[in-house]
Structures are given as C-alpha cells and as structure tokens.
Short mmCIF file of C-alpha atoms and ligand atoms in Angstrom, two decimals:
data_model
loop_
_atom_site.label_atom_id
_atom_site.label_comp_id
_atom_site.label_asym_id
_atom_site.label_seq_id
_atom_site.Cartn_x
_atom_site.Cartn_y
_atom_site.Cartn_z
CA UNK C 1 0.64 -2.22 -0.84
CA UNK C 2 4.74 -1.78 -0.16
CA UNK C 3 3.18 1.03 1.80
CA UNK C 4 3.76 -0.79 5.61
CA UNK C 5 4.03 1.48 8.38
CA UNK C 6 7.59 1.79 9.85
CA UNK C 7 8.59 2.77 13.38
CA UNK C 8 10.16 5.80 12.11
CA UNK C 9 7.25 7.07 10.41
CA UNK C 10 4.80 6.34 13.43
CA UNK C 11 6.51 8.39 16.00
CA UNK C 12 6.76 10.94 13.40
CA UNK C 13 2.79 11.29 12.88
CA UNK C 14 2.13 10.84 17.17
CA UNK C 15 5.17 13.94 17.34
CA UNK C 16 3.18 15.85 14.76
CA UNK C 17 -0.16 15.61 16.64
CA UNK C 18 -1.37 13.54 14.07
CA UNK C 19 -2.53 11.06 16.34
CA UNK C 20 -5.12 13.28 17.68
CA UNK C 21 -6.94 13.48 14.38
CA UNK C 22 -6.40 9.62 14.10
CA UNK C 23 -3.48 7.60 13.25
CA UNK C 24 -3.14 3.86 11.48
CA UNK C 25 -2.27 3.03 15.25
CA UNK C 26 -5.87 3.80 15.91
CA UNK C 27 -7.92 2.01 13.85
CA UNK C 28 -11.96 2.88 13.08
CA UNK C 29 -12.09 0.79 9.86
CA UNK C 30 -11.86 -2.74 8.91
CA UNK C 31 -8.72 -3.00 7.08
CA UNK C 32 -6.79 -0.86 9.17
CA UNK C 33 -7.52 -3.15 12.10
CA UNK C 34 -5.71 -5.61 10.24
CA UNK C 35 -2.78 -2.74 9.45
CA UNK C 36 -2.51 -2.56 12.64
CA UNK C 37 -2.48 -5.96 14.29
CA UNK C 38 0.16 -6.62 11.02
CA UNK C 39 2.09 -3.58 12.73
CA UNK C 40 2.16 -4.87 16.45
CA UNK C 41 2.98 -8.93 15.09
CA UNK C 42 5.86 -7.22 13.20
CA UNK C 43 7.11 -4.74 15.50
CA UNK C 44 6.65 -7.43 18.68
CA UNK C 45 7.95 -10.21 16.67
CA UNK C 46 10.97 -8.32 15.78
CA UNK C 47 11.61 -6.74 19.39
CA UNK C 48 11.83 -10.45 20.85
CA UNK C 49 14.33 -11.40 18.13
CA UNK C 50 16.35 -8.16 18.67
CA UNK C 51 16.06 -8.92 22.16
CA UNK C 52 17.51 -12.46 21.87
CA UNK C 53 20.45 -11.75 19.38
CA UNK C 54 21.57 -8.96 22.10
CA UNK C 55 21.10 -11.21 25.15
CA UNK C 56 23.39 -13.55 23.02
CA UNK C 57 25.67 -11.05 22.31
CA UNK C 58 25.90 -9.85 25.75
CA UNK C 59 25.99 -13.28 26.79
CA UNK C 60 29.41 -14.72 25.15
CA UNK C 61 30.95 -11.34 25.48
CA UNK C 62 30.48 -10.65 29.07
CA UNK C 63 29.62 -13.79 30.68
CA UNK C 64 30.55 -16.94 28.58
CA UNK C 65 33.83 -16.22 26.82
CA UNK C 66 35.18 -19.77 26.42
CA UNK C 67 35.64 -20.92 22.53
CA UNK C 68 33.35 -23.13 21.04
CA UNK C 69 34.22 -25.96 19.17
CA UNK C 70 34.37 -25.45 15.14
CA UNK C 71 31.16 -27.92 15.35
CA UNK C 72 29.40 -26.70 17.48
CA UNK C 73 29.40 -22.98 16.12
CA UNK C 74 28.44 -24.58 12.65
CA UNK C 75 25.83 -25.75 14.40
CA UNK C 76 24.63 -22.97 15.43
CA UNK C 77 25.22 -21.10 12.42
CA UNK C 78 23.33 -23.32 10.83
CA UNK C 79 20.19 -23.23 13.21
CA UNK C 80 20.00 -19.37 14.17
CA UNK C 81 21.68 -18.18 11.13
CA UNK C 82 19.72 -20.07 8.20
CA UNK C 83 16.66 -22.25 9.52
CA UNK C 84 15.27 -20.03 12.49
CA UNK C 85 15.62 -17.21 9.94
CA UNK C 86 14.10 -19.04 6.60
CA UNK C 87 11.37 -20.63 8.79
CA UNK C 88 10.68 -17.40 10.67
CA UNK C 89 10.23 -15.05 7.02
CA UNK C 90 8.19 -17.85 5.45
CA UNK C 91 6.01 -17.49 8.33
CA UNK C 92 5.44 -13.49 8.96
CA UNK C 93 5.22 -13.59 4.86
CA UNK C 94 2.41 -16.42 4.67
CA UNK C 95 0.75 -14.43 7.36
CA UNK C 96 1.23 -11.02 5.04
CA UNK C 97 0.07 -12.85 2.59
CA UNK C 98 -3.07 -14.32 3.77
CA UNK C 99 -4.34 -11.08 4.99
CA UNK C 100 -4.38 -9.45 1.38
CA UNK C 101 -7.51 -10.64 -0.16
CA UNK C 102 -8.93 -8.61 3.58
CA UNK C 103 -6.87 -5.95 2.95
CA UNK C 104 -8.10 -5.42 -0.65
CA UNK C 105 -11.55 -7.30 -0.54
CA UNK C 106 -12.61 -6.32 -4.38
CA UNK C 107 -14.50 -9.06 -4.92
CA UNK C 108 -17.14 -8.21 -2.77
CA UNK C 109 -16.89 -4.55 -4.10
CA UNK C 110 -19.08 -5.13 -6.74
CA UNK C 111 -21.93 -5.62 -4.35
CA UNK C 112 -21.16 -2.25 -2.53
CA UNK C 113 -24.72 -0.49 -1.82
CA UNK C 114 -22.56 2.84 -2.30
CA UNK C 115 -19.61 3.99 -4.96
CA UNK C 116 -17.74 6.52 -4.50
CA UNK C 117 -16.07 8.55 -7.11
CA UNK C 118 -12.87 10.49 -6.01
CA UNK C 119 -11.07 12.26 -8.73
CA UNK C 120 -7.38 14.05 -7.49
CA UNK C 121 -6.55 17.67 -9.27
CA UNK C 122 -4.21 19.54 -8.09
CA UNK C 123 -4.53 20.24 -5.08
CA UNK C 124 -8.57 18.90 -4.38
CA UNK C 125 -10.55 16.18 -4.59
CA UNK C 126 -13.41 15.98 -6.98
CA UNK C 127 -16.17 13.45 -5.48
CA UNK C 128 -19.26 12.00 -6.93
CA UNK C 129 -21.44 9.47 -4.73
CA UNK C 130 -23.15 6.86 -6.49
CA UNK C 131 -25.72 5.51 -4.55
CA UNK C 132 -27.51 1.75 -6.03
CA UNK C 133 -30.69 4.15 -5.63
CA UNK C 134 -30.91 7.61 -6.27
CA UNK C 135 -29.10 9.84 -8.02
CA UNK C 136 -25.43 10.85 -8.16
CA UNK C 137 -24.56 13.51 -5.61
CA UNK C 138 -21.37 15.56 -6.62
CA UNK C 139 -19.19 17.57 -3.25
CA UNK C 140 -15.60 18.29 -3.34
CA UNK C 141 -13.21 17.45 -0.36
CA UNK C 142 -15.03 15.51 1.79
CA UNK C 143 -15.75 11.85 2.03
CA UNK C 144 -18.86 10.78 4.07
CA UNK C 145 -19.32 7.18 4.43
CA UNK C 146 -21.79 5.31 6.59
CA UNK C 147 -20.61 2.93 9.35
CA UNK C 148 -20.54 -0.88 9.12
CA UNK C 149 -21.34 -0.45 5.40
CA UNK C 150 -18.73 -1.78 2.67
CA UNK C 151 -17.77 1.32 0.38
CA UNK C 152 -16.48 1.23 -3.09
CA UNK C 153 -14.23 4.01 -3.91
CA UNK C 154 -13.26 5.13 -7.87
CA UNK C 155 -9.86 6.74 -7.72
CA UNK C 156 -8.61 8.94 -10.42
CA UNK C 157 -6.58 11.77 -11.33
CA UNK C 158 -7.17 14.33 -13.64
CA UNK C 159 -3.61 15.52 -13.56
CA UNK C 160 -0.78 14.06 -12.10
CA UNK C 161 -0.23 11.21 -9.59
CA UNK C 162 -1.95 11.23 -6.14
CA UNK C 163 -2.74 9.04 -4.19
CA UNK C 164 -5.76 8.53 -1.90
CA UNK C 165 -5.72 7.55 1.96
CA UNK C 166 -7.39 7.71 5.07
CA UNK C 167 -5.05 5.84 7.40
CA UNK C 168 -7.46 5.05 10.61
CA UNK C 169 -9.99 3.33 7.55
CA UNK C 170 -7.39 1.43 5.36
CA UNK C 171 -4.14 1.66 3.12
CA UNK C 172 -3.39 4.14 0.32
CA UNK C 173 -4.28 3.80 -3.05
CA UNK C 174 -2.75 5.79 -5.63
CA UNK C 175 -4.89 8.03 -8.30
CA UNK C 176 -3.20 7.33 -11.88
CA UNK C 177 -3.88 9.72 -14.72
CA UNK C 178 -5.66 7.57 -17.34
CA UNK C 179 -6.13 4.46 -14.80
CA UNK C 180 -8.94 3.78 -12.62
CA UNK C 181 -8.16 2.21 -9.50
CA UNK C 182 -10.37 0.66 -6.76
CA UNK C 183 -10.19 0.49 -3.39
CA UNK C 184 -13.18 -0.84 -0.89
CA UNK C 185 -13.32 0.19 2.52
CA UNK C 186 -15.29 0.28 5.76
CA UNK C 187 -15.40 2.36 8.74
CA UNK C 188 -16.48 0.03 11.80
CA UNK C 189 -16.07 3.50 14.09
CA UNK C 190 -18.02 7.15 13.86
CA UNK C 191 -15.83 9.72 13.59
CA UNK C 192 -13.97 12.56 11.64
CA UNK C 193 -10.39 11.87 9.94
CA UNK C 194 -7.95 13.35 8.13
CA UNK C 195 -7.08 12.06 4.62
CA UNK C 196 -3.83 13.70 3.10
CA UNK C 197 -2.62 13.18 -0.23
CA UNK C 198 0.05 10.69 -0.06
CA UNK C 199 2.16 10.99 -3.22
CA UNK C 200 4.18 14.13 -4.17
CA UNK C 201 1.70 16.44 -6.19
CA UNK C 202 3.24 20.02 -6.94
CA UNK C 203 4.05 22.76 -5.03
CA UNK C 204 0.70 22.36 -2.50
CA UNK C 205 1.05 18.69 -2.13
CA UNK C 206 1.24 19.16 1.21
CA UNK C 207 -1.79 21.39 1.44
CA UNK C 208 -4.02 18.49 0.00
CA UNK C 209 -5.92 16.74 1.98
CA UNK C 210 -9.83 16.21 2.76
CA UNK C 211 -11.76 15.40 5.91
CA UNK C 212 -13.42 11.69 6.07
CA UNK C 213 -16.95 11.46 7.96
CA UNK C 214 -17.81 8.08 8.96
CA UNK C 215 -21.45 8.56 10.09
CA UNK C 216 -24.42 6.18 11.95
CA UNK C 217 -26.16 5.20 8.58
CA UNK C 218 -29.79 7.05 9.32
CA UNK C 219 -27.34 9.86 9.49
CA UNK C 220 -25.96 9.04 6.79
CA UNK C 221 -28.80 8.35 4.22
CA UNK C 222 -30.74 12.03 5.19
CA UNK C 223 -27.82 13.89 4.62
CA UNK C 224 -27.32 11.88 1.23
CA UNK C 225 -30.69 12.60 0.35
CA UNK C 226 -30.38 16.54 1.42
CA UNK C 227 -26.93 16.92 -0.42
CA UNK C 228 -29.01 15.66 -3.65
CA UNK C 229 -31.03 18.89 -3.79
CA UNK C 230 -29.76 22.50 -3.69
CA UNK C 231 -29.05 24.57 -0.43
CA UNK C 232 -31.55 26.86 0.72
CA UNK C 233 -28.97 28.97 0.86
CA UNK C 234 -28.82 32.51 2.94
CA UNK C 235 -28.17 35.89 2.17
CA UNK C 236 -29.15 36.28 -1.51
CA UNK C 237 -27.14 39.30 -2.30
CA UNK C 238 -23.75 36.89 -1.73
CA UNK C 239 -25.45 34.82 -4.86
CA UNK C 240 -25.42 37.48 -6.72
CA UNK C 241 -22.29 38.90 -6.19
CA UNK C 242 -21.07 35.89 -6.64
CA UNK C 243 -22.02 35.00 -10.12
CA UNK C 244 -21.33 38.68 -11.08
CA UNK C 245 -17.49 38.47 -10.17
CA UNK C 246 -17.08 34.79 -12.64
CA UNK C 247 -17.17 32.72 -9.69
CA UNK C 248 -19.61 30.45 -11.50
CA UNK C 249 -17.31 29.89 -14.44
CA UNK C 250 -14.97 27.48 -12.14
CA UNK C 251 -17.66 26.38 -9.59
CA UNK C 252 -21.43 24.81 -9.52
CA UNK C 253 -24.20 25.43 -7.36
CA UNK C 254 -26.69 23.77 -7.46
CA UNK C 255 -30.03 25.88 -8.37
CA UNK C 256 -27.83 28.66 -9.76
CA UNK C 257 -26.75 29.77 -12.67
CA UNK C 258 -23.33 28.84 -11.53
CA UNK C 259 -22.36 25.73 -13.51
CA UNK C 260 -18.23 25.76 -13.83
CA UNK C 261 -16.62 22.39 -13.61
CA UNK C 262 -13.05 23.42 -12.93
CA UNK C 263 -13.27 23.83 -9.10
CA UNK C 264 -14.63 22.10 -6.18
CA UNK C 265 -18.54 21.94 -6.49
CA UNK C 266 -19.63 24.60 -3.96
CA UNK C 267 -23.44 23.55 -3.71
CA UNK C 268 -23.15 22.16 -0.32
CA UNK C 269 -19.81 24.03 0.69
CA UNK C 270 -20.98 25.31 4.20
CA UNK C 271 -21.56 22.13 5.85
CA UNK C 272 -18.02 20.31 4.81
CA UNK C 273 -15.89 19.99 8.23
CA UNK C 274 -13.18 22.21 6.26
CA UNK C 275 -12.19 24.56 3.14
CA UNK C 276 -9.43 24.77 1.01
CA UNK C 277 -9.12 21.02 0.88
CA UNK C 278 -8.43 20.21 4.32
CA UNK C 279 -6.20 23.05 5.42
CA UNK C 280 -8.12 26.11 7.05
CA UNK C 281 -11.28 25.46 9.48
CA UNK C 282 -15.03 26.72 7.68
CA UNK C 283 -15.61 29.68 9.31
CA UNK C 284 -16.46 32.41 7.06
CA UNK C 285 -13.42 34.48 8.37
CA UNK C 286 -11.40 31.63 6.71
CA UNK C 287 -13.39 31.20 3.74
CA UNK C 288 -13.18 35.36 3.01
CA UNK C 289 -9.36 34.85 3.26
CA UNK C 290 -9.04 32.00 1.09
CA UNK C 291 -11.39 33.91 -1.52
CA UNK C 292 -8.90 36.86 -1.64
CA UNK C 293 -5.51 35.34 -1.43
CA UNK C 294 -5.90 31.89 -2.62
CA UNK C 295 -2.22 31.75 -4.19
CA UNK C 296 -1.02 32.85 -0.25
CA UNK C 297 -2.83 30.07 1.17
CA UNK C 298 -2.07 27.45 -1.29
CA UNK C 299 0.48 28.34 -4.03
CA UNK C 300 0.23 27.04 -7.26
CA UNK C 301 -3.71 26.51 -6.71
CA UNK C 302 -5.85 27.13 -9.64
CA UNK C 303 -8.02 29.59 -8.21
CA UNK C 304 -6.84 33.16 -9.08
CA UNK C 305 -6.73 35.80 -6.33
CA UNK C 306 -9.94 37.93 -5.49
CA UNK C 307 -8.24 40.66 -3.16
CA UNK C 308 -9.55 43.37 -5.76
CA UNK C 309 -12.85 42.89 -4.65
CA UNK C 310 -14.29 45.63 -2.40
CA UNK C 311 -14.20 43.67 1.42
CA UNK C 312 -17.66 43.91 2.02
CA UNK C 313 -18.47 41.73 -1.13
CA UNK C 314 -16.06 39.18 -0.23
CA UNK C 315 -17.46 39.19 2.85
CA UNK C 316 -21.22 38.75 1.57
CA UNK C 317 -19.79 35.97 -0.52
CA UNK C 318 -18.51 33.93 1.93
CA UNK C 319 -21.31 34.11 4.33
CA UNK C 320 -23.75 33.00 1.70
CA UNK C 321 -21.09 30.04 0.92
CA UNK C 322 -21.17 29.55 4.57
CA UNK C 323 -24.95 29.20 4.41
CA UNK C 324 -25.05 26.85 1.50
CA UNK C 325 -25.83 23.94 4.12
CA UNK X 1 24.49 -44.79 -19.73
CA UNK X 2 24.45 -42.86 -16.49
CA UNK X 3 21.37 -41.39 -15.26
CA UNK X 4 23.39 -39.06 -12.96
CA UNK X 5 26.40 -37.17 -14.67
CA UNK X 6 29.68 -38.38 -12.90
CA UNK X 7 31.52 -35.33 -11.34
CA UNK X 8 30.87 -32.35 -14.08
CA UNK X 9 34.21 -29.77 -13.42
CA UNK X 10 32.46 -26.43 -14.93
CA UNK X 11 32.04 -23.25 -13.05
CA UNK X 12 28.29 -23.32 -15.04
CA UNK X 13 26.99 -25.26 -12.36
CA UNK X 14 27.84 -22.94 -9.48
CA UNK X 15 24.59 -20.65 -11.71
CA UNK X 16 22.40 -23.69 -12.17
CA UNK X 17 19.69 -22.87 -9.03
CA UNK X 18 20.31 -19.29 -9.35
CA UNK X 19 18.96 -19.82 -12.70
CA UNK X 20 16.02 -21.76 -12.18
CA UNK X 21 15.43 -19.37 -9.51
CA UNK X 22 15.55 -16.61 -12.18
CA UNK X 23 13.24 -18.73 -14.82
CA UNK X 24 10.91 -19.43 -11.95
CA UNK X 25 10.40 -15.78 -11.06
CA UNK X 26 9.73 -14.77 -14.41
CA UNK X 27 7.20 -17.45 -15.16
CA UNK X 28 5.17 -17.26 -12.46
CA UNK X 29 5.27 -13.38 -12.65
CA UNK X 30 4.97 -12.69 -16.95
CA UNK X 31 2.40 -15.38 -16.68
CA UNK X 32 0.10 -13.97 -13.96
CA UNK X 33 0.61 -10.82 -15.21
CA UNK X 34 0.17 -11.26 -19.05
CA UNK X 35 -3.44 -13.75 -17.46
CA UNK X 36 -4.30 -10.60 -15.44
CA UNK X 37 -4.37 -8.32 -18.41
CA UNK X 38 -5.85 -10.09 -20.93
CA UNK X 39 -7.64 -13.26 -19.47
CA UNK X 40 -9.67 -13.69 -23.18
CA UNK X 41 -5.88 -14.58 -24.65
CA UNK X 42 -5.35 -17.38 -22.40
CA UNK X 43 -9.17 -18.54 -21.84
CA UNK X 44 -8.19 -20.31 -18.62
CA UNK X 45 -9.82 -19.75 -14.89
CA UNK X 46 -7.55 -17.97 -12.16
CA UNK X 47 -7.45 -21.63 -10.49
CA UNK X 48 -5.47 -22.67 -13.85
CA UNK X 49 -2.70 -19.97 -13.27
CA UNK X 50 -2.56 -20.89 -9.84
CA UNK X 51 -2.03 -24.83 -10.95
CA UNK X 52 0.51 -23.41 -13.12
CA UNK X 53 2.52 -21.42 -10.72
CA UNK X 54 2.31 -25.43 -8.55
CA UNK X 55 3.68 -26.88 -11.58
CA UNK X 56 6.67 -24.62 -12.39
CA UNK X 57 7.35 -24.66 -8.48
CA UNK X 58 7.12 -28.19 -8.29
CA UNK X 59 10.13 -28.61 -11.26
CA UNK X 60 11.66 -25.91 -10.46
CA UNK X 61 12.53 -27.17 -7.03
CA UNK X 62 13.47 -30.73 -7.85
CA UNK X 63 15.83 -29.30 -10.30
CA UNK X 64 17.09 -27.12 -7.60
CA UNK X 65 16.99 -30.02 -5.30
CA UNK X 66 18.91 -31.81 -8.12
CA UNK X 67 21.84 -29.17 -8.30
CA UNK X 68 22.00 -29.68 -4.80
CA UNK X 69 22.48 -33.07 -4.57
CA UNK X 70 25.40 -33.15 -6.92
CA UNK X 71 26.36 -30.15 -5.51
CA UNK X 72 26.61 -32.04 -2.11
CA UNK X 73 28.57 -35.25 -3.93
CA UNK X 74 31.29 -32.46 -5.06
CA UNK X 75 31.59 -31.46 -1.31
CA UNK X 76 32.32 -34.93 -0.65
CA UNK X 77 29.00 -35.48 1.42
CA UNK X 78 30.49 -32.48 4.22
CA UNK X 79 33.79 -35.03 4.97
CA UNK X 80 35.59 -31.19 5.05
CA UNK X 81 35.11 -28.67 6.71
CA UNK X 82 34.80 -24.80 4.81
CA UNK X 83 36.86 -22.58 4.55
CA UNK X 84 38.82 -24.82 1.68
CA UNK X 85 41.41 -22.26 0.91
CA UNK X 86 44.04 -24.19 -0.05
CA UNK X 87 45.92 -24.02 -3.35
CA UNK X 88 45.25 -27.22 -4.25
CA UNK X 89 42.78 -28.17 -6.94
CA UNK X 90 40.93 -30.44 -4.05
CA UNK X 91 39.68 -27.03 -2.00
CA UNK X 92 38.94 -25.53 -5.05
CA UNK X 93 36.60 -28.46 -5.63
CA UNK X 94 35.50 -28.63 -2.95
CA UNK X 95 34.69 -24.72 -2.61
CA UNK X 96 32.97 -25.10 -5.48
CA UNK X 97 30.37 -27.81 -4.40
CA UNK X 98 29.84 -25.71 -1.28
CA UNK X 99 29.21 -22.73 -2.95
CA UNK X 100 27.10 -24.00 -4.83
CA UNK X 101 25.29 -26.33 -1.92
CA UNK X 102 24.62 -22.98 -0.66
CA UNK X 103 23.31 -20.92 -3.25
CA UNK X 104 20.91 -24.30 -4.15
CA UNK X 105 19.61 -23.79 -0.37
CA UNK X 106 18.74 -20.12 -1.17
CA UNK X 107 17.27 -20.42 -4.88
CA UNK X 108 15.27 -23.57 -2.83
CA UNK X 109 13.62 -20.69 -0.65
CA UNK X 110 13.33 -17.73 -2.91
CA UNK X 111 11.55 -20.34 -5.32
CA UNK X 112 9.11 -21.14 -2.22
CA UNK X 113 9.05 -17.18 -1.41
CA UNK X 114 7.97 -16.42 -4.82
CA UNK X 115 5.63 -18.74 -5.33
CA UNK X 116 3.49 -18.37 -1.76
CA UNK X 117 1.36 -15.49 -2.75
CA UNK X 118 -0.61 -17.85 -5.22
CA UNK X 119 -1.87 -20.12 -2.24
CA UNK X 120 -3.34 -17.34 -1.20
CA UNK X 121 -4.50 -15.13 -3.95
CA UNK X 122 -7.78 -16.26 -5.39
CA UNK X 123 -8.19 -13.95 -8.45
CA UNK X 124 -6.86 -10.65 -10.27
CA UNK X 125 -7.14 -7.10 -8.96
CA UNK X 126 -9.09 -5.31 -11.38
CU1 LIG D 401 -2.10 15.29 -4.53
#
C-alpha cells in the first residue's frame, strides 16, 4: 500500500486528461473515498504547517529580528522542533493506520456474492467471473462489477509482474507470478473507468490497460447471465473465415469450434467498451487494424500480424467480432 | 549492591536504545511475519501476536526509558547547556549523556511508531 498519491503525480494525471476518464481525486468506490479524504487530510494538513514554518520564517527575518535568549530558542526547539513534530506523525500515522483494515477489508471478502478472476499476460487481462450461483463466465479486458455490491478480485500473472488498479474504485494491487493476491472492492458510483497496468511490464506496458464498468445491479445480473451463453453472432461468413485463417488456435468463442487459450476470449468481444486492451475504441475500423498490424499497434504483443490477408476478409472478420454481442 | 550502576564511562551506552530499538523492530516484525505464514507452527490466535507485540513494547520502552534516565544523570540533570565542546573530559561527558538523552528520545518513538499498526490490525492478509 506504499502506493499514496503525491502532488506531483496528481497534476500529472489532471494535465494528461486523465481526470476526464476518472482520477483517485474523483472517487466512485468505497476505498478510494477513503484515498481520497487520506489525500486532502495530508495535503491540507501539510499546507497549514508549510504555511506556519514560512510565516515564522518571514516573521523573524523581516519583522522581528531581535535575538532570543539561548532559553528561550531551546524552548522552542524543543516544542516545534521535536514534540509538535512527534505528536503530529503519531497522529496522521494512527489515522493511516486505522483506515487499513477499510482499505483492504478481506475479511469480509470471503462472503463476496461475486469473485473475480483477473489473470495479467503480457499485455491483457485474462478474466473469469465467479458468480456464488451460476457458472463461471470467462471475457478478457474488461471488468464489470455491480454497484453497492462488495467484489472479490483474484489477481495473478501468468508472466511477469503487473499490477492491477482502477484508481476512482480503490488502490493497486500487484499480480505476482506464482502468488495469488486479493483485493476486494466496491463501486458506490455507475460509471466507466480506466484501469492501466501499474507496474513496468515489457515493451507495451504502457499499452495495457482495461475498461472497468460499474453497472446498476439488474443491469448487471442480465448481462452476467447473457455473457454465460454464446453470441448470436452476425455475419456467418466472418466465422468462417475466421477459423480458416488459425484464429481459433489463440482465441475461444463460445459455440465455435474456436477453442485457443492463448489470447483474450473473443466470445463476447463486440460489446467490451474497447479492443486491444484498453487502447483503440471498438469500432470495427479499429478492430480490422489491430487484426492486420497488431505488432504496430502494440509491439511485442503476442498476436502475429494478419496484413497478408486479402482486406475484404479482414474486414468480414472484424464485423462478425463486432457482432459477437 | 547497587540497583542502579553508578556512572558507567563506555561509549556502548551511547547504542543501548538504538539497540533495543533495533531488537524491537525485528521482533515484532520476524514474529508477525513468521505467525502470518505459518500460523499451525505457532498455534496461537492473531490476538496472541498482538499481546506479544504489547509485551516487547512494553520492555522495550522501559529499557529505553532506563538508558534515558542514566543517560540524563550523565548530563548532570540539564545543569549545562549543549554544545559541550570543550577539551575537557567534563564536555565530553557530558556530550555523551546528551547524545545519548537524545537518541533514547528517538528509539522511545520509533519503538511506539513500530509498534502502532498492531492496535489496529486485527488479523493477517491472506
Ligand atoms: Cu502489465
């Protein structure tokens, strides 16, 4: 949890235009209302002291300038330099402190109606809901979670390091080859966020990231229940074509014979909020020019490059993934 | 026999709250840790490490307290006033016992510092 949110780093998201796709500064979740209050008691608390050792400053060098006794400076040494500052820290860090069991509330987790498995590869996320009732619903690169209900997230990494985070829900949580981590969170707001990988990955790491849906629960539930069976799926000829150029050797759809496990499950691809793991919007334009140029879009990705194919079969392809609702 | 030493001339004792500090640190963290990870080895409820972290707090800041105290009695109680730079085997008593009053005053806190997060943590992260 060393992960607090520094001035620096805050103007740097609002600069980037983060804010409009949600910062920490605007929380929608429970834990990153307490982020955030932690970020204004710090960042107020330490304005008024900043404000009071330059007012002292000012003070004796402009407008007091008479010595002080040796005694009396001890004094004061002794008061603002050593007490004020000791009683001060033990406070803000009893206050850090008592917050963590909210921040990280696993013991409740166990109870969590819904778990969430979310497995980092390089450069996707692999996710498997597990529902108390029904069965498990695999989806790559997208994380819908219903509002006011506690979530259980299952972070792991098939490769290297990543680390998970949606900042206007809660704090990061890393994804450890050979560890299994847990973090519990819950959105108190509707709404779409951003969630980039936030520890150095490879070459894409910056190209990793998913979209977060926190939706009304109804909501919620029906499209649970309609991502557990296959899409109806448009334009047959793009199935074909698509299992005829391998595509099904790296990727599953559902009711297909395509039943590869070494990229993002595409069974429900056309209604995620984005492709390529957060990077291009899903339009089929984008979708045809991820299909052909992969590496361009994302170097280092796994998925080979597809720019052989004739146009026209690229282009069937990604309007039936576009109709795989 | 003399339940408090009388005036101990060692550099040692300039260390002595540094080290209990040190000890302190370790214990509380090697013992939560090594409870954490294997909880069947110890057989104990989180609310036992917790008592434990008290107790090693507890003596670990009246033995810092301790240090202070005769740290104090070498400073002559505060009848001088720092900087003690003098040549003279006086300051460099008396530098000594401040020194060291000092360093017990911030062993006293980190000890408090380290120990805070088990009033409030109730059990391990799994
Ligand atoms: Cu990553």
């Amino acid at each position: 949890m060393g992960q607090y949110f520094s001035l620096s780093a805050a103007s740097l998201l609002l600069a980037s235009g983060f804010a409009g796709a949600r910062s920490v500064l605007e929380p929608a979740g429970a834990e990153a209302q307490q982020i955030a209050i932690l970020f204004w008691v710090m960042l107020s608390g330490g304005a008024v002291i900043w404000l009071g050792v330059v007012a002292l400053l000012l003070h004796s060098a402009l407008f007091n300038r008479r010595r002080l006794a040796e005694q009396s400076a001890s004094r004061i040494i002794l008061w603002g330099g050593v007490v004020f500052p000791a009683v001060t820290l033990c406070a803000l860090l009893a206050y850090a402190l008592w917050l963590m069991p909210a921040l990280r509330p696993f013991a409740q987790a166990s109870s969590a109606a819904l778990r969430i498995e979310v497995t980092g590869r390089q450069f996707w996320w692999e996710v498997v809901y597990r529902p108390s009732r029904g069965p498990p619903v695999a989806s790559a690169n997208e994380i819908r979670l219903p509002v006011g209900e506690r979530v259980e997230l299952t972070l792991k990494s098939a490769d290297v390091i990543h680390s998970f985070w949606i900042p206007p829900l809660g704090g990061k949580m890393d994804m450890i080859p050979g560890r299994t981590n847990r973090l519990s969170l819950m959105a108190t707001k509707s709404g779409i966020f951003r969630g980039p990988c936030a520890e150095y990955c490879g070459t894409s790491h910056a190209l990793m990231a998913f979209s977060a849906v926190a939706m009304e629960p109804e909501a919620f539930r029906s499209w649970l229940a309609a991502q557990a069976i296959p899409a109806e799926g448009a334009g047959a000829s793009g199935g074909a074509l698509f299992l005829r150029h391998g595509c099904g050797s790296c990727h599953f759809v559902a009711g297909t014979d395509a039943r590869g496990l070494i990229g993002p499950d595409l069974s429900h691809v056309g209604s995620r909020t984005t492709v390529g793991a957060g990077i291009l919007p899903n339009t089929e334009d984008a979708v045809a020019r991820f299909i052909a140029r992969p590496d361009l879009i994302k170097p280092g990705s796994r998925m080979p490059a597809f720019d052989m194919l004739p146009p026209g079969d690229i282009r069937a392809i990604a309007a039936w993934l576009r109709g795989l609702q | 026999m003399r339940l408090i030493p009388k005036e101990i001339e060692t550099l040692w004792t300039l260390f002595t709250a540094p080290v209990v500090w040190v000890v302190h640190f370790l214990a509380c963290y090697v013992g939560a840790a090594i409870y954490c990870a294997k909880p069947e080895l110890i057989g104990l409820s989180f609310s036992a490490v917790r008592a434990g972290i008290a107790a090693v707090t507890v003596i670990a800041l009246s033995l810092i307290a301790l240090s202070a105290w005769l740290a104090w009695r070498q400073w002559g109680f505060g009848t001088d006033d720092p900087p003690h730079d003098d040549p003279t085997r006086r300051d460099r008593t008396l530098f000594q016992g401040f020194a060291t009053l000092l360093l017990s005053g911030l062993s006293f806190i980190a000890v408090i510092f380290t120990a805070m997060p088990a009033l409030f943590l109730t059990g391990c992260i799994r």
